[in-house]
């Protein structure tokens, strides 16, 4: 029932956004495309946060997805945007699955620092590899979509639509996962991993699953971004990219999928306009913005939703606390 | 003689110079209700932690149903049928009471689906049945952080029961519960266990609770078992009166 409702909401969101895109100027389509693509990487971080992990290395999967999407036309002759997104996603997910058994042995800051270390290793490799364009990166030609080549007039809109569809599908799948037994277990691992193990479930297995989902979404995000920008560079794996994604994840909180995309869009808007009006101090504006969020909405934008949502799900949820000592 | 459900043989555990378990030998037959008593530092919780796999003994062997579980992880031991509750309830505070139980039931069911709803009918029914067993239905939708200590205790025990364990270890089930509520709480726990085929071992400080709710009592002192028998026998034991109960009947 809940799943059907979220599917309906996802379909509605996709239709509204695709229709709204027809009216939007190219710059706005591009802004939404970029913010939705970034939102996917952030969604990955949020899935991991909700499952008890933290990452400062999402840039690694973002870069892996982007480079995979950039290299498949030359290496395998694949030009199709959808296929490049699928390949970028799978490459990132595979690498994530490879490192997951190592990472899940650690917790908290150690887990996060290991992800950072891995992403910085990739950054170093990409910067030094002449085969992969070195520090300049690689420029990529416009993709085809379902066999059609994109003209300069419609390319932005087609990519915009593709990004909307991929984001909505990914968002829906994540909401299904969050409502599933595995998703609830992940939330329990965040709350009390030892208890989960005393119940006979694997806290490490659950964290590993969250990490692989995080990697998959990072790869999808990178593959879309690469095609929207027409260029990939080692900086995608740099800690500054990961830091920016974590920034949006904190802004969004881990409660609601739409909050992730709303936070990503908000950041793009704040960045675009502060870049325009305060070209030398736009980072300062972002910093102040973040401080305000932490002070007034420490659980992120998603915390604006749950009271109403939980009340709807369970009428007994929002009752006042009991007196201490009452059994 | 029937094979015991759990057999601990020659368990030793040291923490530096402190001997927390000194050649502990205990057999627990299936279906028994036994309590473990002893002053603070006597080795009760160390014994529970060794049986549940949280601590590994320096020497000795623990056998459950003819399987050596001495070196298994606490996760594997839970899977084999030994579950526990905690002195300070270990719950997920941000989640509701029902969600905590859904997690416990899902863990008991084995592999968790990535797309099937956590509250699918079979899982929800079992979780709600557990709430009902412990008379916690009215707290189902409340976040655990809003619940009082006694309710948390019961919820913690209900979670441990979700797997239908063979042996259930309750670490001080009435600690933190007001004096007036200790008996009702324990009665509620025991009533909930009535139609479950479960052996119960509970660690307890309240001798009235021990005398009323256990068939057998094991007294610990300084890492050793100093008495083992019926509540009447153990309470009358001179060492127990001297080191554990301080003369209390």
Coordinates of C-alpha atoms in Angstrom, one line a residue:
Chain A
X1 CA 0.0 0.0 0.0
X2 CA 2.7 2.4 1.1
X3 CA 4.8 1.2 -1.9
X4 CA 2.0 1.9 -4.3
X5 CA 1.5 5.4 -2.9
X6 CA 5.2 6.2 -3.3
X7 CA 5.2 4.8 -6.8
X8 CA 2.2 7.0 -7.6
X9 CA 4.0 10.0 -6.1
X10 CA 7.2 9.2 -8.1
X11 CA 5.3 8.9 -11.4
X12 CA 3.5 12.1 -10.7
X13 CA 6.7 13.9 -9.9
X14 CA 8.3 12.6 -13.1
X15 CA 5.4 13.8 -15.3
X16 CA 5.2 17.2 -13.6
X17 CA 9.0 17.8 -13.9
X18 CA 9.1 16.6 -17.6
X19 CA 6.3 18.9 -18.5
X20 CA 7.7 21.8 -16.5
X21 CA 11.0 21.3 -18.3
X22 CA 9.3 22.2 -21.6
X23 CA 8.6 25.7 -20.2
X24 CA 12.0 26.1 -18.5
X25 CA 14.9 28.0 -20.2
X26 CA 18.0 25.9 -21.0
X27 CA 20.0 27.3 -18.1
X28 CA 17.3 26.2 -15.7
X29 CA 17.1 22.7 -17.3
X30 CA 20.8 22.5 -16.9
X31 CA 20.7 23.6 -13.2
X32 CA 18.0 21.0 -12.4
X33 CA 19.9 18.3 -14.3
X34 CA 23.0 19.0 -12.3
X35 CA 21.2 19.2 -9.0
X36 CA 19.3 16.0 -9.6
X37 CA 22.5 14.2 -10.7
X38 CA 24.3 15.5 -7.5
X39 CA 21.2 14.5 -5.6
X40 CA 21.7 10.9 -6.6
X41 CA 25.2 10.9 -5.1
X42 CA 23.9 12.6 -2.0
X43 CA 21.1 10.0 -1.8
X44 CA 23.8 7.3 -1.7
X45 CA 25.4 9.1 1.2
X46 CA 22.1 9.4 3.0
X47 CA 21.4 5.7 2.5
X48 CA 24.7 5.0 4.1
X49 CA 24.1 7.5 6.9
X50 CA 20.8 5.9 7.6
X51 CA 22.5 2.6 7.8
X52 CA 25.0 3.7 10.4
X53 CA 27.9 4.6 8.1
X54 CA 29.5 7.9 7.1
X55 CA 31.6 8.6 4.0
X56 CA 34.0 11.3 3.0
X57 CA 34.8 9.5 -0.2
X58 CA 31.7 9.5 -2.3
X59 CA 33.8 11.3 -4.9
X60 CA 35.4 8.0 -5.7
X61 CA 32.2 6.4 -6.9
X62 CA 31.1 9.7 -8.6
X63 CA 34.4 9.7 -10.5
X64 CA 34.3 6.0 -11.3
X65 CA 30.8 6.4 -12.8
X66 CA 31.9 9.5 -14.7
X67 CA 35.0 8.0 -16.1
X68 CA 33.2 4.8 -17.1
X69 CA 30.6 6.8 -18.9
X70 CA 33.3 8.8 -20.6
X71 CA 35.5 5.9 -21.7
X72 CA 32.9 3.4 -23.0
X73 CA 32.4 5.2 -26.3
X74 CA 36.2 5.0 -27.1
X75 CA 36.9 1.6 -25.6
X76 CA 33.7 -0.2 -26.5
X77 CA 31.9 2.1 -29.0
X78 CA 28.9 2.5 -26.8
X79 CA 27.4 6.0 -27.4
X80 CA 24.0 5.5 -25.8
X81 CA 23.4 7.7 -22.7
X82 CA 21.2 5.1 -20.9
X83 CA 23.8 2.4 -21.4
X84 CA 26.6 4.7 -20.3
X85 CA 24.6 5.4 -17.1
X86 CA 24.0 1.7 -16.5
X87 CA 27.7 0.9 -17.1
X88 CA 28.8 3.8 -14.8
X89 CA 26.5 2.6 -12.1
X90 CA 27.7 -1.0 -12.3
X91 CA 31.4 -0.1 -12.4
X92 CA 31.0 2.0 -9.2
X93 CA 28.8 -0.7 -7.6
X94 CA 31.3 -3.4 -8.4
X95 CA 34.2 -1.5 -6.9
X96 CA 32.0 -0.7 -3.9
X97 CA 31.2 -4.4 -3.4
X98 CA 34.9 -5.2 -3.6
X99 CA 35.8 -2.8 -0.8
X100 CA 32.8 -3.3 1.3
X101 CA 34.1 -6.4 3.2
X102 CA 37.1 -4.4 4.3
X103 CA 35.3 -1.2 5.2
X104 CA 32.5 -2.8 7.3
X105 CA 35.1 -3.9 9.8
X106 CA 35.3 -0.3 10.9
X107 CA 33.0 2.2 12.4
X108 CA 32.4 5.9 12.7
X109 CA 35.3 8.2 11.8
X110 CA 37.6 5.3 10.9
X111 CA 35.1 4.1 8.3
X112 CA 34.7 7.6 6.9
X113 CA 38.5 8.2 6.8
X114 CA 39.0 4.9 4.9
X115 CA 36.5 6.0 2.3
X116 CA 38.4 9.3 2.0
X117 CA 41.7 7.5 1.7
X118 CA 40.4 5.3 -1.1
X119 CA 39.0 8.3 -3.0
X120 CA 42.3 10.2 -2.7
X121 CA 44.1 7.2 -4.1
X122 CA 41.8 7.2 -7.1
X123 CA 42.3 11.0 -7.4
X124 CA 46.1 10.4 -7.5
X125 CA 45.8 7.6 -10.1
X126 CA 43.5 9.7 -12.3
X127 CA 45.7 12.8 -12.1
X128 CA 48.9 10.8 -13.1
X129 CA 47.4 8.6 -15.7
X130 CA 48.0 9.9 -19.2
X131 CA 45.7 7.2 -20.6
X132 CA 42.9 8.8 -18.7
X133 CA 43.7 12.3 -19.6
X134 CA 45.9 13.1 -16.6
X135 CA 44.9 16.2 -14.6
X136 CA 43.1 17.8 -17.6
X137 CA 40.6 14.9 -17.7
X138 CA 38.8 13.8 -20.8
X139 CA 36.3 15.7 -23.0
X140 CA 33.4 13.5 -24.3
X141 CA 31.1 13.9 -27.3
X142 CA 27.3 14.2 -26.9
X143 CA 25.7 10.9 -26.4
X144 CA 22.9 9.3 -28.3
X145 CA 19.6 8.4 -26.7
X146 CA 17.8 5.3 -27.8
X147 CA 19.6 5.5 -31.2
X148 CA 18.8 9.2 -31.8
X149 CA 21.7 11.7 -31.9
X150 CA 21.2 14.8 -29.8
X151 CA 21.1 18.2 -31.5
X152 CA 22.3 21.3 -29.7
X153 CA 18.7 22.5 -29.5
X154 CA 17.2 19.5 -27.8
X155 CA 20.2 18.0 -26.0
X156 CA 19.7 19.8 -22.7
X157 CA 16.0 18.9 -22.6
X158 CA 16.6 15.2 -23.4
X159 CA 19.3 14.9 -20.8
X160 CA 17.1 16.7 -18.4
X161 CA 14.2 14.2 -19.0
X162 CA 16.6 11.3 -18.7
X163 CA 18.0 12.6 -15.4
X164 CA 14.5 13.2 -14.1
X165 CA 13.4 9.7 -14.9
X166 CA 16.6 8.1 -13.5
X167 CA 16.3 10.2 -10.3
X168 CA 12.7 9.4 -9.8
X169 CA 13.2 5.7 -10.3
X170 CA 16.3 5.7 -8.0
X171 CA 14.4 7.7 -5.4
X172 CA 11.4 5.3 -5.5
X173 CA 13.7 2.3 -5.3
X174 CA 15.4 3.8 -2.2
X175 CA 12.1 4.5 -0.6
X176 CA 11.1 0.9 -1.2
X177 CA 14.4 -0.2 0.3
X178 CA 13.9 2.0 3.4
X179 CA 10.4 0.5 3.9
X180 CA 11.7 -3.0 3.5
X181 CA 12.9 -5.4 6.2
X182 CA 16.5 -4.8 5.2
X183 CA 15.9 -1.0 5.3
X184 CA 14.5 -1.2 8.8
X185 CA 17.4 -3.4 9.8
X186 CA 19.8 -0.8 8.5
X187 CA 18.1 1.8 10.6
X188 CA 18.4 -0.5 13.6
X189 CA 22.1 -0.9 12.8
X190 CA 22.5 2.9 13.0
X191 CA 20.7 2.9 16.3
X192 CA 22.3 -0.1 18.0
X193 CA 24.5 -2.5 16.0
X194 CA 25.4 -4.7 19.0
X195 CA 21.7 -5.3 19.7
X196 CA 21.1 -6.3 16.0
X197 CA 23.9 -8.9 16.3
X198 CA 22.5 -10.2 19.6
X199 CA 19.2 -10.7 17.6
X200 CA 21.2 -13.0 15.3
X201 CA 21.4 -10.6 12.3
X202 CA 24.5 -9.3 10.7
X203 CA 25.3 -5.6 11.4
X204 CA 28.3 -5.8 9.0
X205 CA 26.2 -7.3 6.3
X206 CA 23.6 -4.6 6.6
X207 CA 26.3 -1.9 6.5
X208 CA 27.8 -3.5 3.5
X209 CA 24.5 -3.4 1.7
X210 CA 24.1 0.3 2.5
X211 CA 27.7 0.9 1.2
X212 CA 27.1 -0.9 -2.1
X213 CA 23.8 1.1 -2.6
X214 CA 25.8 4.2 -1.8
X215 CA 28.4 3.3 -4.5
X216 CA 25.8 2.4 -7.1
X217 CA 24.1 5.8 -6.7
X218 CA 27.4 7.6 -6.7
X219 CA 28.2 5.9 -10.0
X220 CA 24.8 6.9 -11.5
X221 CA 25.4 10.4 -10.5
X222 CA 28.9 10.6 -12.0
X223 CA 27.7 9.0 -15.3
X224 CA 24.9 11.6 -15.7
X225 CA 27.1 14.5 -14.7
X226 CA 29.8 13.5 -17.1
X227 CA 27.4 13.5 -20.0
X228 CA 25.7 16.7 -18.9
X229 CA 29.1 18.5 -18.6
X230 CA 30.8 16.8 -21.6
X231 CA 33.9 16.5 -19.6
X232 CA 35.4 14.5 -16.7
X233 CA 38.4 15.3 -14.6
X234 CA 40.3 13.9 -11.6
X235 CA 38.8 16.5 -9.4
X236 CA 35.6 14.4 -9.3
X237 CA 37.4 12.1 -6.9
X238 CA 38.9 14.9 -4.9
X239 CA 37.9 15.4 -1.2
X240 CA 36.3 18.8 -2.1
X241 CA 33.7 17.0 -4.2
X242 CA 33.0 14.5 -1.5
X243 CA 32.8 17.3 1.1
X244 CA 30.3 19.2 -1.0
X245 CA 28.1 16.0 -1.3
X246 CA 28.3 15.4 2.5
X247 CA 27.3 19.1 2.9
X248 CA 24.1 18.5 1.0
X249 CA 23.5 15.2 2.8
X250 CA 23.7 17.0 6.2
X251 CA 21.4 19.7 4.8
X252 CA 18.9 17.0 3.7
X253 CA 19.0 14.7 6.7
X254 CA 18.3 11.0 6.4
X255 CA 14.5 10.9 6.8
X256 CA 13.0 11.5 3.4
X257 CA 14.0 10.9 -0.2
X258 CA 12.5 14.2 -1.7
X259 CA 14.4 16.2 0.9
X260 CA 17.6 15.0 -0.7
X261 CA 16.7 16.4 -4.1
X262 CA 15.3 19.5 -2.5
X263 CA 18.5 20.1 -0.6
X264 CA 20.6 19.5 -3.7
X265 CA 18.5 21.9 -5.7
X266 CA 18.7 24.5 -2.9
X267 CA 22.5 24.2 -2.9
X268 CA 22.7 24.7 -6.6
X269 CA 20.5 27.8 -6.4
X270 CA 22.4 29.3 -3.5
X271 CA 25.7 28.5 -5.2
X272 CA 24.6 29.9 -8.5
X273 CA 23.2 33.1 -7.1
X274 CA 25.9 33.7 -4.5
X275 CA 28.5 33.0 -7.2
X276 CA 26.8 35.7 -9.3
X277 CA 26.4 38.3 -6.6
X278 CA 29.4 37.5 -4.3
X279 CA 31.9 36.0 -6.8
X280 CA 34.8 36.1 -4.3
X281 CA 33.0 35.1 -1.1
X282 CA 30.3 32.7 -2.2
X283 CA 31.8 29.9 0.0
X284 CA 31.2 32.3 2.9
X285 CA 27.6 32.5 2.0
X286 CA 27.4 28.7 1.8
X287 CA 29.1 28.4 5.2
X288 CA 26.6 30.7 6.9
X289 CA 23.8 28.9 5.2
X290 CA 25.1 25.6 6.6
X291 CA 25.5 27.1 10.1
X292 CA 21.9 28.2 10.0
X293 CA 20.7 24.7 9.0
X294 CA 22.7 23.1 11.8
X295 CA 21.4 25.5 14.3
X296 CA 17.7 25.5 13.4
X297 CA 17.3 22.2 11.5
X298 CA 20.0 19.8 12.9
X299 CA 18.2 16.8 11.4
X300 CA 18.0 18.4 8.0
X301 CA 15.2 19.4 5.7
X302 CA 13.7 15.9 5.9
X303 CA 12.8 16.6 9.6
X304 CA 10.1 18.9 8.3
X305 CA 8.1 15.8 7.0
X306 CA 8.1 13.0 9.6
X307 CA 5.6 14.2 12.2
X308 CA 2.8 14.5 9.7
X309 CA 3.9 11.3 7.9
X310 CA 4.2 9.3 11.1
X311 CA 0.8 10.5 12.3
X312 CA -0.7 9.4 9.1
X313 CA 1.0 6.0 9.4
X314 CA 0.1 5.5 13.0
X315 CA -2.4 7.6 14.9
X316 CA -0.8 6.7 18.2
X317 CA 2.6 7.9 17.3
X318 CA 2.6 11.5 18.4
X319 CA 1.3 11.1 21.9
X320 CA 3.0 12.8 24.8
X321 CA 5.7 10.9 26.8
X322 CA 4.8 8.8 29.8
X323 CA 5.8 9.6 33.3
X324 CA 9.1 8.0 34.4
X325 CA 8.6 4.8 36.4
X326 CA 5.4 3.9 34.8
X327 CA 5.8 0.3 33.5
Chain B
X1 CA 20.3 -38.8 32.8
X2 CA 19.0 -36.6 29.9
X3 CA 21.6 -34.5 28.2
X4 CA 21.5 -30.9 29.5
X5 CA 20.4 -28.1 27.1
X6 CA 23.5 -26.1 28.1
X7 CA 26.6 -27.4 29.7
X8 CA 29.5 -25.1 30.9
X9 CA 32.6 -27.0 31.9
X10 CA 35.7 -25.5 33.6
X11 CA 35.1 -21.9 32.4
X12 CA 38.0 -19.6 33.3
X13 CA 38.2 -15.9 32.7
X14 CA 40.6 -13.3 34.0
X15 CA 40.8 -9.6 33.6
X16 CA 44.4 -8.9 34.6
X17 CA 44.6 -9.9 38.3
X18 CA 40.9 -10.2 38.7
X19 CA 39.5 -13.7 38.3
X20 CA 35.9 -13.2 37.0
X21 CA 35.3 -16.9 36.4
X22 CA 37.1 -19.7 38.2
X23 CA 36.4 -23.2 37.0
X24 CA 32.7 -22.7 36.5
X25 CA 30.8 -25.9 35.8
X26 CA 27.0 -25.6 35.3
X27 CA 24.5 -27.9 33.5
X28 CA 21.1 -26.5 32.6
X29 CA 18.4 -28.9 31.7
X30 CA 15.8 -27.9 29.1
X31 CA 12.7 -26.2 30.5
X32 CA 14.2 -25.0 33.8
X33 CA 13.8 -21.6 35.3
X34 CA 16.9 -20.7 37.2
X35 CA 18.3 -17.6 38.7
X36 CA 21.9 -16.5 39.3
X37 CA 22.7 -14.5 42.3
X38 CA 25.8 -12.9 43.8
X39 CA 27.1 -9.6 44.9
X40 CA 28.5 -7.0 42.4
X41 CA 31.7 -8.4 40.8
X42 CA 30.9 -12.0 41.7
X43 CA 31.0 -13.1 38.0
X44 CA 27.3 -13.4 37.1
X45 CA 27.4 -11.1 34.1
X46 CA 30.8 -12.5 33.0
X47 CA 29.1 -15.9 32.9
X48 CA 26.2 -14.6 30.9
X49 CA 28.6 -12.8 28.5
X50 CA 30.6 -16.0 28.0
X51 CA 27.4 -18.1 27.3
X52 CA 26.2 -15.5 24.8
X53 CA 29.6 -15.2 23.1
X54 CA 30.4 -11.6 24.0
X55 CA 33.4 -12.8 26.0
X56 CA 35.5 -15.8 25.1
X57 CA 36.6 -17.9 28.1
X58 CA 40.4 -18.3 28.7
X59 CA 39.7 -22.0 29.3
X60 CA 36.8 -24.3 29.4
X61 CA 34.0 -25.3 27.1
X62 CA 30.4 -24.4 26.5
X63 CA 28.1 -26.9 24.8
X64 CA 24.5 -26.2 23.6
X65 CA 22.5 -29.2 22.5
X66 CA 25.7 -31.2 21.8
X67 CA 27.3 -28.3 19.8
X68 CA 30.4 -26.6 21.0
X69 CA 29.6 -22.9 21.0
X70 CA 32.7 -21.7 23.0
X71 CA 34.3 -19.8 20.2
X72 CA 31.3 -18.8 18.2
X73 CA 30.3 -15.1 17.8
X74 CA 27.3 -13.7 19.7
X75 CA 25.5 -13.5 16.4
X76 CA 26.0 -17.1 15.6
X77 CA 25.1 -18.1 19.2
X78 CA 21.8 -16.1 18.9
X79 CA 21.2 -18.0 15.7
X80 CA 21.6 -21.3 17.5
X81 CA 19.0 -20.4 20.1
X82 CA 20.5 -18.4 23.0
X83 CA 19.1 -14.9 23.3
X84 CA 19.4 -12.4 26.0
X85 CA 18.0 -9.1 27.4
X86 CA 20.2 -6.5 29.1
X87 CA 20.5 -4.8 32.4
X88 CA 20.2 -1.5 30.6
X89 CA 17.8 -2.3 27.7
X90 CA 19.5 -2.2 24.3
X91 CA 16.9 -0.7 22.0
X92 CA 16.8 1.6 19.0
X93 CA 15.6 4.7 20.7
X94 CA 14.5 6.6 17.5
X95 CA 12.4 3.7 16.4
X96 CA 8.9 2.9 17.8
X97 CA 8.3 -0.1 20.0
X98 CA 6.6 -1.9 17.1
X99 CA 9.6 -1.2 14.8
X100 CA 12.0 -2.6 17.3
X101 CA 10.0 -5.8 17.4
X102 CA 9.7 -5.9 13.6
X103 CA 13.5 -5.8 13.5
X104 CA 13.7 -8.6 16.0
X105 CA 11.2 -10.7 14.1
X106 CA 13.0 -9.9 10.8
X107 CA 16.3 -11.0 12.3
X108 CA 14.7 -14.2 13.4
X109 CA 13.3 -14.9 10.0
X110 CA 16.8 -14.9 8.5
X111 CA 17.6 -13.1 5.2
X112 CA 16.0 -9.7 5.0
X113 CA 14.4 -8.7 1.8
X114 CA 15.4 -5.5 0.1
X115 CA 11.9 -4.8 -1.3
X116 CA 9.4 -6.7 0.8
X117 CA 7.8 -4.3 3.3
X118 CA 9.2 -4.7 6.8
X119 CA 5.7 -4.8 8.2
X120 CA 4.4 -7.5 5.8
X121 CA 1.5 -9.4 7.5
X122 CA 3.4 -12.5 8.8
X123 CA 6.1 -10.3 10.4
X124 CA 3.7 -7.8 11.8
X125 CA 1.5 -10.5 13.2
X126 CA 4.4 -12.0 15.2
X127 CA 5.5 -8.6 16.4
X128 CA 2.0 -7.6 17.5
X129 CA 1.6 -11.0 19.2
X130 CA 4.8 -10.3 21.2
X131 CA 3.5 -6.8 22.1
X132 CA 0.3 -8.5 23.3
X133 CA 2.1 -11.1 25.3
X134 CA 3.8 -8.4 27.3
X135 CA 0.8 -6.2 27.3
X136 CA 2.6 -3.5 25.4
X137 CA 0.0 -2.9 22.6
X138 CA -0.7 0.7 23.7
X139 CA 3.0 1.6 23.2
X140 CA 3.3 0.2 19.7
X141 CA 3.5 3.5 17.9
X142 CA 5.6 5.4 20.4
X143 CA 9.3 6.1 19.9
X144 CA 11.3 4.1 22.5
X145 CA 12.9 7.3 23.7
X146 CA 9.5 8.4 25.0
X147 CA 9.0 5.1 27.0
X148 CA 9.5 4.6 30.7
X149 CA 12.2 2.3 32.1
X150 CA 9.8 -0.6 32.9
X151 CA 8.3 -0.6 29.4
X152 CA 11.7 -0.6 27.9
X153 CA 12.7 -3.6 30.0
X154 CA 9.7 -5.5 28.8
X155 CA 10.3 -4.5 25.2
X156 CA 13.9 -5.6 25.5
X157 CA 12.8 -9.1 26.8
X158 CA 10.1 -9.3 24.1
X159 CA 12.8 -8.7 21.4
X160 CA 14.9 -11.5 22.9
X161 CA 11.9 -13.8 22.7
X162 CA 11.2 -13.0 19.0
X163 CA 13.5 -15.8 17.8
X164 CA 11.8 -18.4 20.0
X165 CA 15.1 -19.2 21.7
X166 CA 15.9 -22.4 23.5
X167 CA 17.6 -20.5 26.3
X168 CA 16.7 -17.0 27.3
X169 CA 19.1 -15.1 29.6
X170 CA 17.6 -12.1 31.4
X171 CA 20.2 -9.8 33.0
X172 CA 18.5 -8.2 36.0
X173 CA 15.0 -8.0 34.5
X174 CA 13.7 -5.9 37.4
X175 CA 16.6 -3.5 37.9
X176 CA 15.5 0.1 37.4
X177 CA 11.9 -0.8 38.0
X178 CA 10.2 0.7 41.1
X179 CA 9.9 -1.6 44.2
X180 CA 6.1 -1.7 43.8
X181 CA 6.3 -2.7 40.1
X182 CA 9.0 -5.5 40.5
X183 CA 6.6 -8.3 41.1
X184 CA 4.0 -7.3 38.5
X185 CA 6.8 -6.9 36.0
X186 CA 8.2 -10.3 36.7
X187 CA 4.8 -11.9 36.7
X188 CA 4.1 -10.3 33.3
X189 CA 7.5 -11.7 32.0
X190 CA 6.8 -15.2 33.3
X191 CA 3.2 -15.2 32.0
X192 CA 4.5 -14.2 28.5
X193 CA 6.9 -17.2 28.6
X194 CA 4.2 -19.7 29.6
X195 CA 3.4 -21.1 26.2
X196 CA 7.0 -20.8 24.9
X197 CA 9.2 -23.8 25.1
X198 CA 12.1 -21.8 26.6
X199 CA 14.6 -22.3 29.4
X200 CA 15.1 -19.2 31.4
X201 CA 18.1 -18.1 33.3
X202 CA 17.9 -14.7 35.0
X203 CA 20.4 -12.7 37.0
X204 CA 18.8 -11.0 40.0
X205 CA 19.6 -9.2 43.1
X206 CA 16.1 -9.2 44.7
X207 CA 15.9 -12.4 46.8
X208 CA 12.1 -12.3 46.9
X209 CA 11.9 -12.4 43.2
X210 CA 14.5 -15.2 43.1
X211 CA 12.6 -17.2 45.7
X212 CA 9.3 -16.8 43.9
X213 CA 10.2 -17.2 40.3
X214 CA 13.0 -19.7 40.1
X215 CA 13.1 -23.5 40.5
X216 CA 16.9 -23.5 41.0
X217 CA 19.4 -20.9 42.2
X218 CA 23.1 -20.7 41.5
X219 CA 25.1 -18.4 43.8
X220 CA 28.4 -16.9 42.6
X221 CA 31.1 -15.4 44.7
X222 CA 34.5 -14.1 43.5
X223 CA 34.1 -15.9 40.1
X224 CA 33.1 -19.3 41.7
X225 CA 29.9 -21.1 42.2
X226 CA 29.4 -21.4 45.9
X227 CA 25.9 -22.9 46.0
X228 CA 23.6 -24.6 43.5
X229 CA 20.2 -26.0 44.4
X230 CA 16.6 -25.1 45.1
X231 CA 15.9 -21.6 46.4
X232 CA 15.3 -22.9 49.9
X233 CA 18.6 -24.8 50.0
X234 CA 20.6 -22.0 48.5
X235 CA 19.2 -19.3 50.8
X236 CA 19.9 -21.5 53.8
X237 CA 23.5 -22.1 52.7
X238 CA 26.0 -20.5 55.1
X239 CA 28.3 -19.1 52.4
X240 CA 25.4 -17.6 50.6
X241 CA 24.2 -15.9 53.8
X242 CA 27.6 -14.7 54.5
X243 CA 28.7 -13.5 51.0
X244 CA 25.5 -12.8 49.1
X245 CA 22.4 -12.2 51.0
X246 CA 24.0 -10.9 54.2
X247 CA 21.6 -12.9 56.4
X248 CA 18.5 -12.1 54.5
X249 CA 16.0 -15.0 54.2

